[in-house]
Amino acid sequence: MILWLSFAILAALAVAFLIAPILTSRTALAASSRDDGALSIHLDQLAEIEADLGRGVISEAEAAAATGEVKRRMLAIARRSGKTRGAPSRAGRGPLILAAVLVPVAAGGFYGLLGSPETPSLAFADRADEQAQATEIAGLAEKLRIRLEGDDSGGPAEGWGLLGQTYMRMGRVEDAVWAFERGSEQPDANSAIFSRLAEALIRMDSGIVTPAAQKAIEQAMELDPKNPAAVFYNSVALDQAGRGGEGYDLLLAALQSADGFAPWMPSFIDQANRLAERSGRPPVDVASFAPMASGAPGPSAEDVAAAGEMSEEDRSAFIRSMVDRLASRLEEEPGDIDGWLRLANAYTVLAEWTKAASAYERALTLAQELPESDPRRAQAKSGLDRVAAEGK
Amino acid sequence: MTPEIGVFALALALGLALVQSILPMIGAARNNALWMGSAKATAIGQTVFIGLSFAALMRSFVVSDFTVRNVAENSHSLKPMLFKIAGTWGSHEGSLLLWVLILAAFGAGVAVFGRNIPDALKARTLAAQAWISVGFLSFLLLTSNPFERLYPPPIDGNDLNPLLQDVGLAMHPPLLYVGYVGFSIVFSFAIAALIEGRVDAAWARWVRPWTLAAWISLTAGIALGSWWAYYELGWGGWWFWDPVENVSFMPWLLGTALLHSAIVTEKRGAFKSWTILLAILTFSLSLLGTFIVRSGLLTSVHAFAVDPERGVYILALLGLSIGGSLTLYAWRAPEMESGGVFAPVSREAGLLINNLLLGVATATVLFGTLYPLFLEAITGDKISVGPPFFNASFVPIMLPLVFVMGFGPFLSWKRADLRGVLQRLWGLLLLSFAAAAIVWYLTTGGPLLAVLSLAMAFWLFLATLREWAGRIRLFEAPFDESVRRARGLPRASYGMTIAHLGLAVAMFGFIGSSAWKSEQVVFVSPGSSIAIAGFDVRFIGVERQQGPNYLADVGTLVVTRNGDPVTTLFPERRFYPVAESNTTESAIRSTLAGDLYASLAEPAADDAKPGAWTLRILYEPLVNFIWLGSAMLVLGGSLSLSDRRLRIGAPRRSAAAPTIATPAE
């Protein structure tokens, strides 16, 4: 509403600019002609020559020459002015009134083509609040903070970790640092809370690994040398200390010792490749780690490249052979949840709903043993629901 | 809501510009005062609406409204406020919006301040200005809408380029644009004069303040840009003959020619059609510059061919305005009355040589800038035409220009006494060459071109001073009279003296810092020393420090001369983690005699000696004279602009008004 009102005001302003000449022309002075303008300049020039002569800037002779020149020019104008037309006309309001109608209409048309009146504008400062309100995270975080601070034993480290993560999601990095620090002081502090503290500290300092962050990384590594977040930030720290090569080695070691595909792998690969570029080491890709770790031959880089060049039929045959290989391996190692998820996903792609559903069920059974927050639980659950819906 | 108001205001401005481009022109032809008068209201209205639109875009940048694509792509919530504001004109769309704003503002300026300009001339000028407006407003709305929306908006913006976060860089595009686009109004005056069929002394006087204002801004903009390159880029150079620099330099060269040719039209009624042609060509070069920079042609000819929408539109605009105006010129210019005759040796002839040489110099730069682009388009070969070409071609053209500049002001209008002038000046000429020879001897073996250039710089400096001294009769008349005369000289003549001296001063800087520069790029480890230009520079080491949003490797260099301590320099190399990029912060010991300039390049590779760095160290003699000279050029132009004779509202009071047409000036 306000938007359309503003448009109306702007359009009215444009109309005013077009109508104004009609309203003011009645009181306007006589129009100046070309010759009047030139003559007035020459008169000024004559006066100024006099003034200069008076101040002694030019000599008598110079002044006489200049005066002569100016007078010649004035004569030339006078000779020509016989040709000048009479007084200008003041008629012709029609075109201006027509323009006053057409300009807002045309502008409206143009706006119709280009504008998007339904799109709201959102200032950055307003959006953080909006998001927080929408999810009521702010209120919940506040409640959690009060409960943790009121806890005589200092509150469980896991609670502080949750609070810190909430603050991080809200973009309140400094509060998150505070929450993680409190959590890390608790006796039950684990490796994860230290690595989260390191992450928050690094974000607070625009990506710089400060000594405090360095210390948090070291503590996280001490508690669990395999904590992926700790390993990752350790490589960042090494890079900033000018030891990118060591960071690369660390990442590669973690990738090699991984058991099947893990969600953190792609970011490790990216970081390793960034470091590889700077320290002159060979680049790496996901395919070379995930299947190798589980001991079965996965698609090699050549396999993938070959698949790209195949015809549609060949490609589905190729995928089928890969899937069969995976299925037979899983019969031997039924405890590999990542494998089951991948198999289920492959069957979904091939639209074999019953096989997909049973693979998801196997994964879901295994997932019951995983902690509540593990994304694979949700993944298996939602996959099963989707497949069940598709299969009907 | 704000971005939508911006779009609507732009559309209204386009509507007003369309009316302004037609009605006043017909009004002038039919002698209709109402239609002619409407140009004033529409010119002001256009400026108001484009100004509103610009304000709307600036607000979107200030509050980081990422629902506007332009803001999301070119800003970031963490940018300091100054650079958020500067982001408004940092992008293609925003800079074009600034372009049309300045265009409209110059039109409104003429409408408001040009009370003494005859109605018909004013109406036609404003209509011609509106033609350009229509072209660029439609270009903006149809191909480069600055308010394109993005929903849902990204969490944060995309751009944090630390190299561009520099005050000099943030401020220099607006200045450069005022200069570039300011020449549009001179172009429009020329078109109006061609349609009207009359150019005379009065016309030249009405146009002159606008030419001067544009020229001053362009001078300041170019100087600021080169100053930024010198301090921020860390290469120790102040001019690279880069295409982006060249396209701003060409309008400056021709604009300078225009400024001088308009003097002849104003004072003697001669050079009429030449002045008109220069006005057309100067703005055409501004348009060409906009096209080259804005079409993506520079990044790659092929990129332009792949996404040609914008480039083709601008190319069409370019063809239409340059082709149209030159056709009009070819048709109407022969009908101009020719004015004031002059002898081969006269002030007019001197200014003619100035014009010719400036024209040839512009053509040289144009050739060097466009040739690689054409070559790449035709054969696909990428070549770069760099300083060697320009030094070999541009400098030899400028030297005779400077020579003529020295005695030009001594020549009188119409016919001059060359012998008398030479008698007064041969001493100075000898002195200049002697001075250059002495410098050559002192520095042993400076290149020939540098020595010649230096002689010309001395000559220009001394001759300009001599001219001023002659005018106030220094040492010829009693001292009191000289002081009285010095006070009585019009500001315009001081403007000339200071601007000419400024060029001489800047030349000392150009020559000193390029011909006698010492440069060393060395591999240093803590404790090692470098000897350069009489200084002894000892490298202490590099320390890691933390800045507000970056990490810095700060080097420490202790500088001594003959064992006496001079200064300590701290060059930095910064790393911005968010943007993942490095910048160089040079350390400079700046004196009028020269700059000692140090920058840290790269640390030695991992496994080499620890603490070793590549250090770039330069001594640039006289380099600050460049900016001192530029400042004098700007000051001279401003003095001339402030002189009453150049105002459009010609005064009727005569008391303090200085000379207009003094033949011996």
PDB file of N, CA, C and O in Angstrom, chain B residues 269-314:
ATOM      1  N   GLY B 269      37.154  35.352 -32.305  1.00  0.00           N
ATOM      2  CA  GLY B 269      36.121  34.884 -33.219  1.00  0.00           C
ATOM      3  C   GLY B 269      36.646  33.938 -34.281  1.00  0.00           C
ATOM      4  O   GLY B 269      35.969  33.663 -35.260  1.00  0.00           O
ATOM      5  N   ALA B 270      37.852  33.408 -34.107  1.00  0.00           N
ATOM      6  CA  ALA B 270      38.407  32.473 -35.086  1.00  0.00           C
ATOM      7  C   ALA B 270      38.264  31.044 -34.569  1.00  0.00           C
ATOM      8  O   ALA B 270      37.762  30.820 -33.468  1.00  0.00           O
ATOM      9  N   PHE B 271      38.741  30.073 -35.353  1.00  0.00           N
ATOM     10  CA  PHE B 271      38.746  28.655 -34.942  1.00  0.00           C
ATOM     11  C   PHE B 271      37.353  28.134 -34.622  1.00  0.00           C
ATOM     12  O   PHE B 271      37.199  27.209 -33.839  1.00  0.00           O
ATOM     13  N   LYS B 272      36.308  28.748 -35.206  1.00  0.00           N
ATOM     14  CA  LYS B 272      34.954  28.367 -34.763  1.00  0.00           C
ATOM     15  C   LYS B 272      34.667  26.895 -34.997  1.00  0.00           C
ATOM     16  O   LYS B 272      34.309  26.159 -34.087  1.00  0.00           O
ATOM     17  N   SER B 273      34.830  26.490 -36.262  1.00  0.00           N
ATOM     18  CA  SER B 273      34.395  25.128 -36.546  1.00  0.00           C
ATOM     19  C   SER B 273      35.361  24.121 -35.932  1.00  0.00           C
ATOM     20  O   SER B 273      34.991  23.012 -35.578  1.00  0.00           O
ATOM     21  N   TRP B 274      36.597  24.531 -35.757  1.00  0.00           N
ATOM     22  CA  TRP B 274      37.589  23.683 -35.091  1.00  0.00           C
ATOM     23  C   TRP B 274      37.192  23.442 -33.633  1.00  0.00           C
ATOM     24  O   TRP B 274      37.242  22.326 -33.121  1.00  0.00           O
ATOM     25  N   THR B 275      36.754  24.508 -32.958  1.00  0.00           N
ATOM     26  CA  THR B 275      36.314  24.375 -31.569  1.00  0.00           C
ATOM     27  C   THR B 275      35.119  23.428 -31.471  1.00  0.00           C
ATOM     28  O   THR B 275      35.054  22.563 -30.584  1.00  0.00           O
ATOM     29  N   ILE B 276      34.190  23.583 -32.412  1.00  0.00           N
ATOM     30  CA  ILE B 276      33.008  22.707 -32.418  1.00  0.00           C
ATOM     31  C   ILE B 276      33.434  21.246 -32.596  1.00  0.00           C
ATOM     32  O   ILE B 276      32.978  20.348 -31.891  1.00  0.00           O
ATOM     33  N   LEU B 277      34.350  21.039 -33.549  1.00  0.00           N
ATOM     34  CA  LEU B 277      34.806  19.669 -33.807  1.00  0.00           C
ATOM     35  C   LEU B 277      35.475  19.082 -32.565  1.00  0.00           C
ATOM     36  O   LEU B 277      35.244  17.928 -32.201  1.00  0.00           O
ATOM     37  N   LEU B 278      36.291  19.888 -31.913  1.00  0.00           N
ATOM     38  CA  LEU B 278      36.957  19.399 -30.694  1.00  0.00           C
ATOM     39  C   LEU B 278      35.935  19.039 -29.621  1.00  0.00           C
ATOM     40  O   LEU B 278      36.084  18.040 -28.914  1.00  0.00           O
ATOM     41  N   ALA B 279      34.885  19.871 -29.504  1.00  0.00           N
ATOM     42  CA  ALA B 279      33.854  19.589 -28.488  1.00  0.00           C
ATOM     43  C   ALA B 279      33.199  18.241 -28.780  1.00  0.00           C
ATOM     44  O   ALA B 279      32.980  17.440 -27.874  1.00  0.00           O
ATOM     45  N   ILE B 280      32.917  17.995 -30.061  1.00  0.00           N
ATOM     46  CA  ILE B 280      32.291  16.720 -30.431  1.00  0.00           C
ATOM     47  C   ILE B 280      33.242  15.557 -30.163  1.00  0.00           C
ATOM     48  O   ILE B 280      32.872  14.548 -29.568  1.00  0.00           O
ATOM     49  N   LEU B 281      34.495  15.721 -30.587  1.00  0.00           N
ATOM     50  CA  LEU B 281      35.447  14.611 -30.455  1.00  0.00           C
ATOM     51  C   LEU B 281      35.785  14.310 -28.995  1.00  0.00           C
ATOM     52  O   LEU B 281      35.957  13.155 -28.612  1.00  0.00           O
ATOM     53  N   THR B 282      35.887  15.358 -28.176  1.00  0.00           N
ATOM     54  CA  THR B 282      36.228  15.124 -26.774  1.00  0.00           C
ATOM     55  C   THR B 282      35.187  14.245 -26.105  1.00  0.00           C
ATOM     56  O   THR B 282      35.505  13.249 -25.449  1.00  0.00           O
ATOM     57  N   PHE B 283      33.916  14.589 -26.310  1.00  0.00           N
ATOM     58  CA  PHE B 283      32.884  13.769 -25.685  1.00  0.00           C
ATOM     59  C   PHE B 283      32.807  12.391 -26.338  1.00  0.00           C
ATOM     60  O   PHE B 283      32.524  11.391 -25.667  1.00  0.00           O
ATOM     61  N   SER B 284      33.086  12.334 -27.653  1.00  0.00           N
ATOM     62  CA  SER B 284      33.087  11.024 -28.308  1.00  0.00           C
ATOM     63  C   SER B 284      34.123  10.105 -27.656  1.00  0.00           C
ATOM     64  O   SER B 284      33.887   8.912 -27.485  1.00  0.00           O
ATOM     65  N   LEU B 285      35.264  10.675 -27.289  1.00  0.00           N
ATOM     66  CA  LEU B 285      36.283   9.866 -26.626  1.00  0.00           C
ATOM     67  C   LEU B 285      35.822   9.428 -25.237  1.00  0.00           C
ATOM     68  O   LEU B 285      36.143   8.330 -24.790  1.00  0.00           O
ATOM     69  N   SER B 286      35.053  10.296 -24.558  1.00  0.00           N
ATOM     70  CA  SER B 286      34.481   9.889 -23.266  1.00  0.00           C
ATOM     71  C   SER B 286      33.558   8.695 -23.470  1.00  0.00           C
ATOM     72  O   SER B 286      33.580   7.735 -22.708  1.00  0.00           O
ATOM     73  N   LEU B 287      32.726   8.777 -24.522  1.00  0.00           N
ATOM     74  CA  LEU B 287      31.804   7.672 -24.806  1.00  0.00           C
ATOM     75  C   LEU B 287      32.579   6.407 -25.152  1.00  0.00           C
ATOM     76  O   LEU B 287      32.246   5.318 -24.699  1.00  0.00           O
ATOM     77  N   LEU B 288      33.621   6.586 -25.965  1.00  0.00           N
ATOM     78  CA  LEU B 288      34.432   5.432 -26.349  1.00  0.00           C
ATOM     79  C   LEU B 288      35.029   4.774 -25.103  1.00  0.00           C
ATOM     80  O   LEU B 288      35.053   3.548 -24.974  1.00  0.00           O
ATOM     81  N   GLY B 289      35.495   5.630 -24.178  1.00  0.00           N
ATOM     82  CA  GLY B 289      36.060   5.114 -22.933  1.00  0.00           C
ATOM     83  C   GLY B 289      35.022   4.323 -22.159  1.00  0.00           C
ATOM     84  O   GLY B 289      35.292   3.220 -21.676  1.00  0.00           O
ATOM     85  N   THR B 290      33.804   4.874 -22.060  1.00  0.00           N
ATOM     86  CA  THR B 290      32.733   4.170 -21.364  1.00  0.00           C
ATOM     87  C   THR B 290      32.472   2.828 -22.032  1.00  0.00           C
ATOM     88  O   THR B 290      32.307   1.801 -21.370  1.00  0.00           O
ATOM     89  N   PHE B 291      32.462   2.832 -23.365  1.00  0.00           N
ATOM     90  CA  PHE B 291      32.217   1.591 -24.096  1.00  0.00           C
ATOM     91  C   PHE B 291      33.314   0.562 -23.814  1.00  0.00           C
ATOM     92  O   PHE B 291      33.034  -0.591 -23.488  1.00  0.00           O
ATOM     93  N   ILE B 292      34.568   0.999 -23.908  1.00  0.00           N
ATOM     94  CA  ILE B 292      35.676   0.051 -23.736  1.00  0.00           C
ATOM     95  C   ILE B 292      35.676  -0.530 -22.326  1.00  0.00           C
ATOM     96  O   ILE B 292      35.834  -1.731 -22.127  1.00  0.00           O
ATOM     97  N   VAL B 293      35.444   0.334 -21.335  1.00  0.00           N
ATOM     98  CA  VAL B 293      35.495  -0.146 -19.958  1.00  0.00           C
ATOM     99  C   VAL B 293      34.260  -0.965 -19.602  1.00  0.00           C
ATOM    100  O   VAL B 293      34.345  -1.980 -18.926  1.00  0.00           O
ATOM    101  N   ARG B 294      33.088  -0.525 -20.091  1.00  0.00           N
ATOM    102  CA  ARG B 294      31.831  -1.115 -19.641  1.00  0.00           C
ATOM    103  C   ARG B 294      31.346  -2.305 -20.462  1.00  0.00           C
ATOM    104  O   ARG B 294      30.419  -2.993 -20.068  1.00  0.00           O
ATOM    105  N   SER B 295      31.912  -2.546 -21.637  1.00  0.00           N
ATOM    106  CA  SER B 295      31.390  -3.628 -22.469  1.00  0.00           C
ATOM    107  C   SER B 295      32.062  -4.950 -22.166  1.00  0.00           C
ATOM    108  O   SER B 295      31.688  -5.972 -22.694  1.00  0.00           O
ATOM    109  N   GLY B 296      33.089  -4.917 -21.339  1.00  0.00           N
ATOM    110  CA  GLY B 296      33.806  -6.155 -21.065  1.00  0.00           C
ATOM    111  C   GLY B 296      34.835  -6.454 -22.143  1.00  0.00           C
ATOM    112  O   GLY B 296      35.465  -7.502 -22.142  1.00  0.00           O
ATOM    113  N   LEU B 297      35.024  -5.499 -23.049  1.00  0.00           N
ATOM    114  CA  LEU B 297      35.944  -5.693 -24.160  1.00  0.00           C
ATOM    115  C   LEU B 297      37.371  -5.905 -23.672  1.00  0.00           C
ATOM    116  O   LEU B 297      38.149  -6.633 -24.281  1.00  0.00           O
ATOM    117  N   LEU B 298      37.680  -5.268 -22.529  1.00  0.00           N
ATOM    118  CA  LEU B 298      39.062  -5.320 -22.057  1.00  0.00           C
ATOM    119  C   LEU B 298      39.430  -6.679 -21.497  1.00  0.00           C
ATOM    120  O   LEU B 298      40.534  -7.156 -21.682  1.00  0.00           O
ATOM    121  N   THR B 299      38.458  -7.282 -20.791  1.00  0.00           N
ATOM    122  CA  THR B 299      38.744  -8.593 -20.206  1.00  0.00           C
ATOM    123  C   THR B 299      39.113  -9.543 -21.330  1.00  0.00           C
ATOM    124  O   THR B 299      40.104 -10.240 -21.284  1.00  0.00           O
ATOM    125  N   SER B 300      38.267  -9.554 -22.345  1.00  0.00           N
ATOM    126  CA  SER B 300      38.585 -10.375 -23.496  1.00  0.00           C
ATOM    127  C   SER B 300      37.626 -10.044 -24.618  1.00  0.00           C
ATOM    128  O   SER B 300      36.434  -9.854 -24.394  1.00  0.00           O
ATOM    129  N   VAL B 301      38.150  -9.960 -25.803  1.00  0.00           N
ATOM    130  CA  VAL B 301      37.306  -9.694 -26.957  1.00  0.00           C
ATOM    131  C   VAL B 301      36.272 -10.808 -27.090  1.00  0.00           C
ATOM    132  O   VAL B 301      35.138 -10.598 -27.482  1.00  0.00           O
ATOM    133  N   HIS B 302      36.675 -12.022 -26.698  1.00  0.00           N
ATOM    134  CA  HIS B 302      35.784 -13.157 -26.873  1.00  0.00           C
ATOM    135  C   HIS B 302      34.663 -13.151 -25.853  1.00  0.00           C
ATOM    136  O   HIS B 302      33.534 -13.504 -26.162  1.00  0.00           O
ATOM    137  N   ALA B 303      34.958 -12.720 -24.632  1.00  0.00           N
ATOM    138  CA  ALA B 303      33.912 -12.609 -23.623  1.00  0.00           C
ATOM    139  C   ALA B 303      32.838 -11.660 -24.126  1.00  0.00           C
ATOM    140  O   ALA B 303      31.648 -11.887 -23.945  1.00  0.00           O
ATOM    141  N   PHE B 304      33.278 -10.619 -24.812  1.00  0.00           N
ATOM    142  CA  PHE B 304      32.340  -9.644 -25.353  1.00  0.00           C
ATOM    143  C   PHE B 304      31.452 -10.299 -26.410  1.00  0.00           C
ATOM    144  O   PHE B 304      30.257 -10.075 -26.473  1.00  0.00           O
ATOM    145  N   ALA B 305      32.044 -11.158 -27.219  1.00  0.00           N
ATOM    146  CA  ALA B 305      31.291 -11.791 -28.301  1.00  0.00           C
ATOM    147  C   ALA B 305      30.288 -12.798 -27.755  1.00  0.00           C
ATOM    148  O   ALA B 305      29.238 -13.018 -28.339  1.00  0.00           O
ATOM    149  N   VAL B 306      30.605 -13.399 -26.608  1.00  0.00           N
ATOM    150  CA  VAL B 306      29.711 -14.419 -26.066  1.00  0.00           C
ATOM    151  C   VAL B 306      28.453 -13.797 -25.450  1.00  0.00           C
ATOM    152  O   VAL B 306      27.355 -14.287 -25.617  1.00  0.00           O
ATOM    153  N   ASP B 307      28.630 -12.695 -24.734  1.00  0.00           N
ATOM    154  CA  ASP B 307      27.484 -12.055 -24.110  1.00  0.00           C
ATOM    155  C   ASP B 307      27.410 -10.613 -24.600  1.00  0.00           C
ATOM    156  O   ASP B 307      27.789  -9.684 -23.904  1.00  0.00           O
ATOM    157  N   PRO B 308      26.919 -10.428 -25.822  1.00  0.00           N
ATOM    158  CA  PRO B 308      27.111  -9.129 -26.455  1.00  0.00           C
ATOM    159  C   PRO B 308      26.009  -8.105 -26.174  1.00  0.00           C
ATOM    160  O   PRO B 308      26.121  -6.983 -26.632  1.00  0.00           O
ATOM    161  N   GLU B 309      24.978  -8.484 -25.404  1.00  0.00           N
ATOM    162  CA  GLU B 309      23.818  -7.592 -25.306  1.00  0.00           C
ATOM    163  C   GLU B 309      24.197  -6.166 -24.909  1.00  0.00           C
ATOM    164  O   GLU B 309      23.891  -5.206 -25.602  1.00  0.00           O
ATOM    165  N   ARG B 310      24.908  -6.066 -23.801  1.00  0.00           N
ATOM    166  CA  ARG B 310      25.293  -4.735 -23.329  1.00  0.00           C
ATOM    167  C   ARG B 310      26.216  -4.034 -24.304  1.00  0.00           C
ATOM    168  O   ARG B 310      26.050  -2.871 -24.636  1.00  0.00           O
ATOM    169  N   GLY B 311      27.235  -4.789 -24.745  1.00  0.00           N
ATOM    170  CA  GLY B 311      28.242  -4.202 -25.624  1.00  0.00           C
ATOM    171  C   GLY B 311      27.620  -3.680 -26.901  1.00  0.00           C
ATOM    172  O   GLY B 311      27.926  -2.570 -27.340  1.00  0.00           O
ATOM    173  N   VAL B 312      26.703  -4.449 -27.479  1.00  0.00           N
ATOM    174  CA  VAL B 312      26.109  -4.037 -28.748  1.00  0.00           C
ATOM    175  C   VAL B 312      25.256  -2.790 -28.552  1.00  0.00           C
ATOM    176  O   VAL B 312      25.284  -1.863 -29.361  1.00  0.00           O
ATOM    177  N   TYR B 313      24.525  -2.756 -27.445  1.00  0.00           N
ATOM    178  CA  TYR B 313      23.685  -1.583 -27.170  1.00  0.00           C
ATOM    179  C   TYR B 313      24.555  -0.332 -27.066  1.00  0.00           C
ATOM    180  O   TYR B 313      24.283   0.694 -27.677  1.00  0.00           O
ATOM    181  N   ILE B 314      25.622  -0.441 -26.284  1.00  0.00           N
ATOM    182  CA  ILE B 314      26.491   0.725 -26.105  1.00  0.00           C
ATOM    183  C   ILE B 314      27.176   1.079 -27.413  1.00  0.00           C
ATOM    184  O   ILE B 314      27.344   2.255 -27.753  1.00  0.00           O
TER     185      ILE B 314
END
